[in-house]
Amino acid sequence: YDPHSDIAGDHARGYRVADDGTLTDTTRWTLGLGADGGIVSNAIDEASFLTALMSGRLLGERSRKALKTPSAVSGDYGLGIGVSDSGCTGPVYGHNGGGDGYETNVYVSGDGSRVAVLLLNGRKASSAAGDWLALAALRELYCAA
């Protein structure tokens, strides 16, 4: 957790991509919010966390079952995690998050044996169209794992 505008250590820089292709470095933009840019990780750490979470090393069976059960209110969203069909191996659990210049997308199997992490350091400011492309790329990565 690094809630300040300067990220400690080596890290990717984030870029807002304008409609004309101009890049604006947004690495230090946090909007003053702790979680917005405050969680700093890499793909290996993220995959390790998700594998431990779903394989039972972090939560007991009852908590994992609740995590993986979609809410009656939100449909395809459980306790902080999305539930969908992977298109190749059945149910997949995931989450995404992003801001100006960064986006993270993850998929993990229910037992933690398969995981895909897609970290992006460029994001278009005027449209969320790139987010759907990132989700499609994540699905391909997951199914190829």
PDB file of C-alpha atoms in Angstrom:
ATOM      1  CA  TYR A   1       0.000   0.000   0.000  1.00  0.00           C
ATOM      2  CA  ASP A   2       1.644   3.236  -1.187  1.00  0.00           C
ATOM      3  CA  PRO A   3      -1.026   6.006  -1.117  1.00  0.00           C
ATOM      4  CA  HIS A   4       1.291   8.866  -2.030  1.00  0.00           C
ATOM      5  CA  SER A   5       1.748  10.294  -5.497  1.00  0.00           C
ATOM      6  CA  ASP A   6       5.352   9.050  -5.687  1.00  0.00           C
ATOM      7  CA  ILE A   7       5.579   5.277  -6.052  1.00  0.00           C
ATOM      8  CA  ALA A   8       8.560   3.726  -4.269  1.00  0.00           C
ATOM      9  CA  GLY A   9      10.846   1.411  -6.249  1.00  0.00           C
ATOM     10  CA  ASP A  10      10.815   0.344  -9.859  1.00  0.00           C
ATOM     11  CA  HIS A  11       7.412   0.612 -11.530  1.00  0.00           C
ATOM     12  CA  ALA A  12       5.674   1.159 -14.829  1.00  0.00           C
ATOM     13  CA  ARG A  13       4.630   4.687 -15.690  1.00  0.00           C
ATOM     14  CA  GLY A  14       0.961   5.277 -16.498  1.00  0.00           C
ATOM     15  CA  TYR A  15      -0.242   7.218 -19.538  1.00  0.00           C
ATOM     16  CA  ARG A  16      -3.555   8.759 -20.524  1.00  0.00           C
ATOM     17  CA  VAL A  17      -3.989   8.347 -24.266  1.00  0.00           C
ATOM     18  CA  ALA A  18      -5.775  11.277 -25.961  1.00  0.00           C
ATOM     19  CA  ASP A  19      -7.968  10.764 -29.027  1.00  0.00           C
ATOM     20  CA  ASP A  20      -5.134  12.082 -31.202  1.00  0.00           C
ATOM     21  CA  GLY A  21      -2.650   9.630 -29.635  1.00  0.00           C
ATOM     22  CA  THR A  22      -0.932  12.177 -27.400  1.00  0.00           C
ATOM     23  CA  LEU A  23       0.320  10.635 -24.158  1.00  0.00           C
ATOM     24  CA  THR A  24       0.076  12.367 -20.786  1.00  0.00           C
ATOM     25  CA  ASP A  25       2.100  10.860 -17.948  1.00  0.00           C
ATOM     26  CA  THR A  26      -0.400  10.194 -15.141  1.00  0.00           C
ATOM     27  CA  THR A  27       1.855   8.153 -12.879  1.00  0.00           C
ATOM     28  CA  ARG A  28       1.521  10.584  -9.961  1.00  0.00           C
ATOM     29  CA  TRP A  29      -2.259  11.163 -10.274  1.00  0.00           C
ATOM     30  CA  THR A  30      -4.083   9.717  -7.268  1.00  0.00           C
ATOM     31  CA  LEU A  31      -6.928  12.224  -6.885  1.00  0.00           C
ATOM     32  CA  GLY A  32      -6.130  12.236  -3.174  1.00  0.00           C
ATOM     33  CA  LEU A  33      -7.857   8.917  -2.590  1.00  0.00           C
ATOM     34  CA  GLY A  34      -6.047   6.144  -0.730  1.00  0.00           C
ATOM     35  CA  ALA A  35      -7.100   3.209  -2.882  1.00  0.00           C
ATOM     36  CA  ASP A  36      -6.986   5.155  -6.169  1.00  0.00           C
ATOM     37  CA  GLY A  37      -3.393   4.480  -7.072  1.00  0.00           C
ATOM     38  CA  GLY A  38      -2.557   3.424  -3.531  1.00  0.00           C
ATOM     39  CA  ILE A  39      -2.261  -0.304  -4.197  1.00  0.00           C
ATOM     40  CA  VAL A  40       1.010  -1.014  -5.981  1.00  0.00           C
ATOM     41  CA  SER A  41       1.758  -4.516  -7.226  1.00  0.00           C
ATOM     42  CA  ASN A  42       3.145  -6.501 -10.122  1.00  0.00           C
ATOM     43  CA  ALA A  43       1.741  -9.421 -12.088  1.00  0.00           C
ATOM     44  CA  ILE A  44       3.691 -12.063 -10.157  1.00  0.00           C
ATOM     45  CA  ASP A  45       2.552 -10.769  -6.757  1.00  0.00           C
ATOM     46  CA  GLU A  46      -1.031 -10.466  -7.966  1.00  0.00           C
ATOM     47  CA  ALA A  47      -1.039 -14.028  -9.328  1.00  0.00           C
ATOM     48  CA  SER A  48       0.501 -15.353  -6.084  1.00  0.00           C
ATOM     49  CA  PHE A  49      -2.165 -13.612  -4.014  1.00  0.00           C
ATOM     50  CA  LEU A  50      -5.024 -14.931  -6.175  1.00  0.00           C
ATOM     51  CA  THR A  51      -3.637 -18.472  -6.151  1.00  0.00           C
ATOM     52  CA  ALA A  52      -3.339 -18.389  -2.347  1.00  0.00           C
ATOM     53  CA  LEU A  53      -6.825 -16.866  -1.998  1.00  0.00           C
ATOM     54  CA  MET A  54      -8.622 -19.431  -4.113  1.00  0.00           C
ATOM     55  CA  SER A  55      -6.597 -22.488  -3.027  1.00  0.00           C
ATOM     56  CA  GLY A  56      -7.546 -22.021   0.624  1.00  0.00           C
ATOM     57  CA  ARG A  57      -4.305 -20.678   2.053  1.00  0.00           C
ATOM     58  CA  LEU A  58      -5.887 -17.330   3.061  1.00  0.00           C
ATOM     59  CA  LEU A  59      -9.564 -18.086   3.741  1.00  0.00           C
ATOM     60  CA  GLY A  60     -11.503 -21.029   5.063  1.00  0.00           C
ATOM     61  CA  GLU A  61     -13.969 -22.984   2.931  1.00  0.00           C
ATOM     62  CA  ARG A  62     -17.026 -21.087   4.179  1.00  0.00           C
ATOM     63  CA  SER A  63     -15.491 -17.690   3.353  1.00  0.00           C
ATOM     64  CA  ARG A  64     -14.311 -18.861  -0.082  1.00  0.00           C
ATOM     65  CA  LYS A  65     -17.791 -20.175  -0.848  1.00  0.00           C
ATOM     66  CA  ALA A  66     -19.298 -16.794   0.084  1.00  0.00           C
ATOM     67  CA  LEU A  67     -16.674 -15.016  -2.022  1.00  0.00           C
ATOM     68  CA  LYS A  68     -17.578 -17.118  -5.070  1.00  0.00           C
ATOM     69  CA  THR A  69     -21.365 -16.852  -4.705  1.00  0.00           C
ATOM     70  CA  PRO A  70     -22.989 -14.107  -6.808  1.00  0.00           C
ATOM     71  CA  SER A  71     -25.158 -11.673  -4.905  1.00  0.00           C
ATOM     72  CA  ALA A  72     -28.920 -11.669  -5.419  1.00  0.00           C
ATOM     73  CA  VAL A  73     -28.646  -7.893  -5.816  1.00  0.00           C
ATOM     74  CA  SER A  74     -25.706  -7.620  -8.219  1.00  0.00           C
ATOM     75  CA  GLY A  75     -26.244 -10.759 -10.304  1.00  0.00           C
ATOM     76  CA  ASP A  76     -22.720 -11.662 -11.386  1.00  0.00           C
ATOM     77  CA  TYR A  77     -20.799 -10.090  -8.535  1.00  0.00           C
ATOM     78  CA  GLY A  78     -19.934 -11.815  -5.252  1.00  0.00           C
ATOM     79  CA  LEU A  79     -18.094 -10.380  -2.269  1.00  0.00           C
ATOM     80  CA  GLY A  80     -15.666  -8.132  -4.120  1.00  0.00           C
ATOM     81  CA  ILE A  81     -15.178 -10.467  -7.042  1.00  0.00           C
ATOM     82  CA  GLY A  82     -16.917 -10.923 -10.378  1.00  0.00           C
ATOM     83  CA  VAL A  83     -18.235 -14.337 -11.368  1.00  0.00           C
ATOM     84  CA  SER A  84     -18.488 -15.198 -15.056  1.00  0.00           C
ATOM     85  CA  ASP A  85     -17.923 -17.943 -17.614  1.00  0.00           C
ATOM     86  CA  SER A  86     -14.331 -18.228 -18.809  1.00  0.00           C
ATOM     87  CA  GLY A  87     -15.331 -19.526 -22.228  1.00  0.00           C
ATOM     88  CA  CYS A  88     -12.933 -22.455 -21.827  1.00  0.00           C
ATOM     89  CA  THR A  89     -12.973 -24.032 -18.343  1.00  0.00           C
ATOM     90  CA  GLY A  90     -16.261 -23.001 -16.752  1.00  0.00           C
ATOM     91  CA  PRO A  91     -16.605 -20.448 -13.961  1.00  0.00           C
ATOM     92  CA  VAL A  92     -13.924 -17.817 -13.531  1.00  0.00           C
ATOM     93  CA  TYR A  93     -13.498 -15.247 -10.804  1.00  0.00           C
ATOM     94  CA  GLY A  94     -12.035 -11.843 -11.389  1.00  0.00           C
ATOM     95  CA  HIS A  95     -11.829  -8.173 -10.770  1.00  0.00           C
ATOM     96  CA  ASN A  96     -10.547  -5.119 -12.538  1.00  0.00           C
ATOM     97  CA  GLY A  97      -9.622  -1.660 -11.533  1.00  0.00           C
ATOM     98  CA  GLY A  98      -8.053   1.337 -13.100  1.00  0.00           C
ATOM     99  CA  GLY A  99      -7.698   5.020 -13.323  1.00  0.00           C
ATOM    100  CA  ASP A 100      -6.036   7.484 -15.609  1.00  0.00           C
ATOM    101  CA  GLY A 101      -3.098   5.654 -17.096  1.00  0.00           C
ATOM    102  CA  TYR A 102      -3.423   2.212 -15.507  1.00  0.00           C
ATOM    103  CA  GLU A 103      -5.751  -0.747 -15.532  1.00  0.00           C
ATOM    104  CA  THR A 104      -5.509  -4.187 -13.941  1.00  0.00           C
ATOM    105  CA  ASN A 105      -7.615  -7.177 -14.986  1.00  0.00           C
ATOM    106  CA  VAL A 106      -7.451 -10.606 -13.334  1.00  0.00           C
ATOM    107  CA  TYR A 107      -9.081 -14.015 -13.763  1.00  0.00           C
ATOM    108  CA  VAL A 108      -8.556 -16.993 -11.459  1.00  0.00           C
ATOM    109  CA  SER A 109     -10.114 -20.448 -11.321  1.00  0.00           C
ATOM    110  CA  GLY A 110     -12.131 -21.490  -8.287  1.00  0.00           C
ATOM    111  CA  ASP A 111      -9.310 -23.659  -6.970  1.00  0.00           C
ATOM    112  CA  GLY A 112      -6.478 -21.269  -7.845  1.00  0.00           C
ATOM    113  CA  SER A 113      -4.844 -23.647 -10.327  1.00  0.00           C
ATOM    114  CA  ARG A 114      -5.184 -21.236 -13.263  1.00  0.00           C
ATOM    115  CA  VAL A 115      -4.652 -17.476 -13.149  1.00  0.00           C
ATOM    116  CA  ALA A 116      -4.130 -14.662 -15.644  1.00  0.00           C
ATOM    117  CA  VAL A 117      -3.128 -11.086 -14.810  1.00  0.00           C
ATOM    118  CA  LEU A 118      -3.171  -8.284 -17.370  1.00  0.00           C
ATOM    119  CA  LEU A 119      -1.606  -4.988 -16.308  1.00  0.00           C
ATOM    120  CA  LEU A 120      -1.948  -2.004 -18.638  1.00  0.00           C
ATOM    121  CA  ASN A 121      -0.098   1.273 -18.361  1.00  0.00           C
ATOM    122  CA  GLY A 122      -2.026   3.222 -20.987  1.00  0.00           C
ATOM    123  CA  ARG A 123      -5.702   4.129 -21.009  1.00  0.00           C
ATOM    124  CA  LYS A 124      -7.819   6.217 -23.349  1.00  0.00           C
ATOM    125  CA  ALA A 125      -9.345   9.204 -21.603  1.00  0.00           C
ATOM    126  CA  SER A 126     -12.513   9.665 -23.657  1.00  0.00           C
ATOM    127  CA  SER A 127     -13.839   6.131 -23.873  1.00  0.00           C
ATOM    128  CA  ALA A 128     -14.044   2.823 -22.041  1.00  0.00           C
ATOM    129  CA  ALA A 129     -13.759   0.908 -25.344  1.00  0.00           C
ATOM    130  CA  GLY A 130     -10.221  -0.132 -24.473  1.00  0.00           C
ATOM    131  CA  ASP A 131     -11.503  -1.729 -21.272  1.00  0.00           C
ATOM    132  CA  TRP A 132     -13.546  -4.221 -23.335  1.00  0.00           C
ATOM    133  CA  LEU A 133     -10.492  -4.994 -25.466  1.00  0.00           C
ATOM    134  CA  ALA A 134      -8.495  -5.608 -22.292  1.00  0.00           C
ATOM    135  CA  LEU A 135     -11.182  -7.993 -21.028  1.00  0.00           C
ATOM    136  CA  ALA A 136     -11.088  -9.928 -24.320  1.00  0.00           C
ATOM    137  CA  ALA A 137      -7.281 -10.135 -24.106  1.00  0.00           C
ATOM    138  CA  LEU A 138      -7.533 -11.335 -20.493  1.00  0.00           C
ATOM    139  CA  ARG A 139      -9.923 -14.105 -21.514  1.00  0.00           C
ATOM    140  CA  GLU A 140      -7.491 -15.252 -24.205  1.00  0.00           C
ATOM    141  CA  LEU A 141      -4.605 -15.239 -21.736  1.00  0.00           C
ATOM    142  CA  TYR A 142      -6.608 -17.186 -19.172  1.00  0.00           C
ATOM    143  CA  CYS A 143      -7.755 -19.820 -21.651  1.00  0.00           C
ATOM    144  CA  ALA A 144      -4.191 -20.237 -22.973  1.00  0.00           C
ATOM    145  CA  ALA A 145      -2.755 -20.701 -19.445  1.00  0.00           C
TER     146      ALA A 145
END
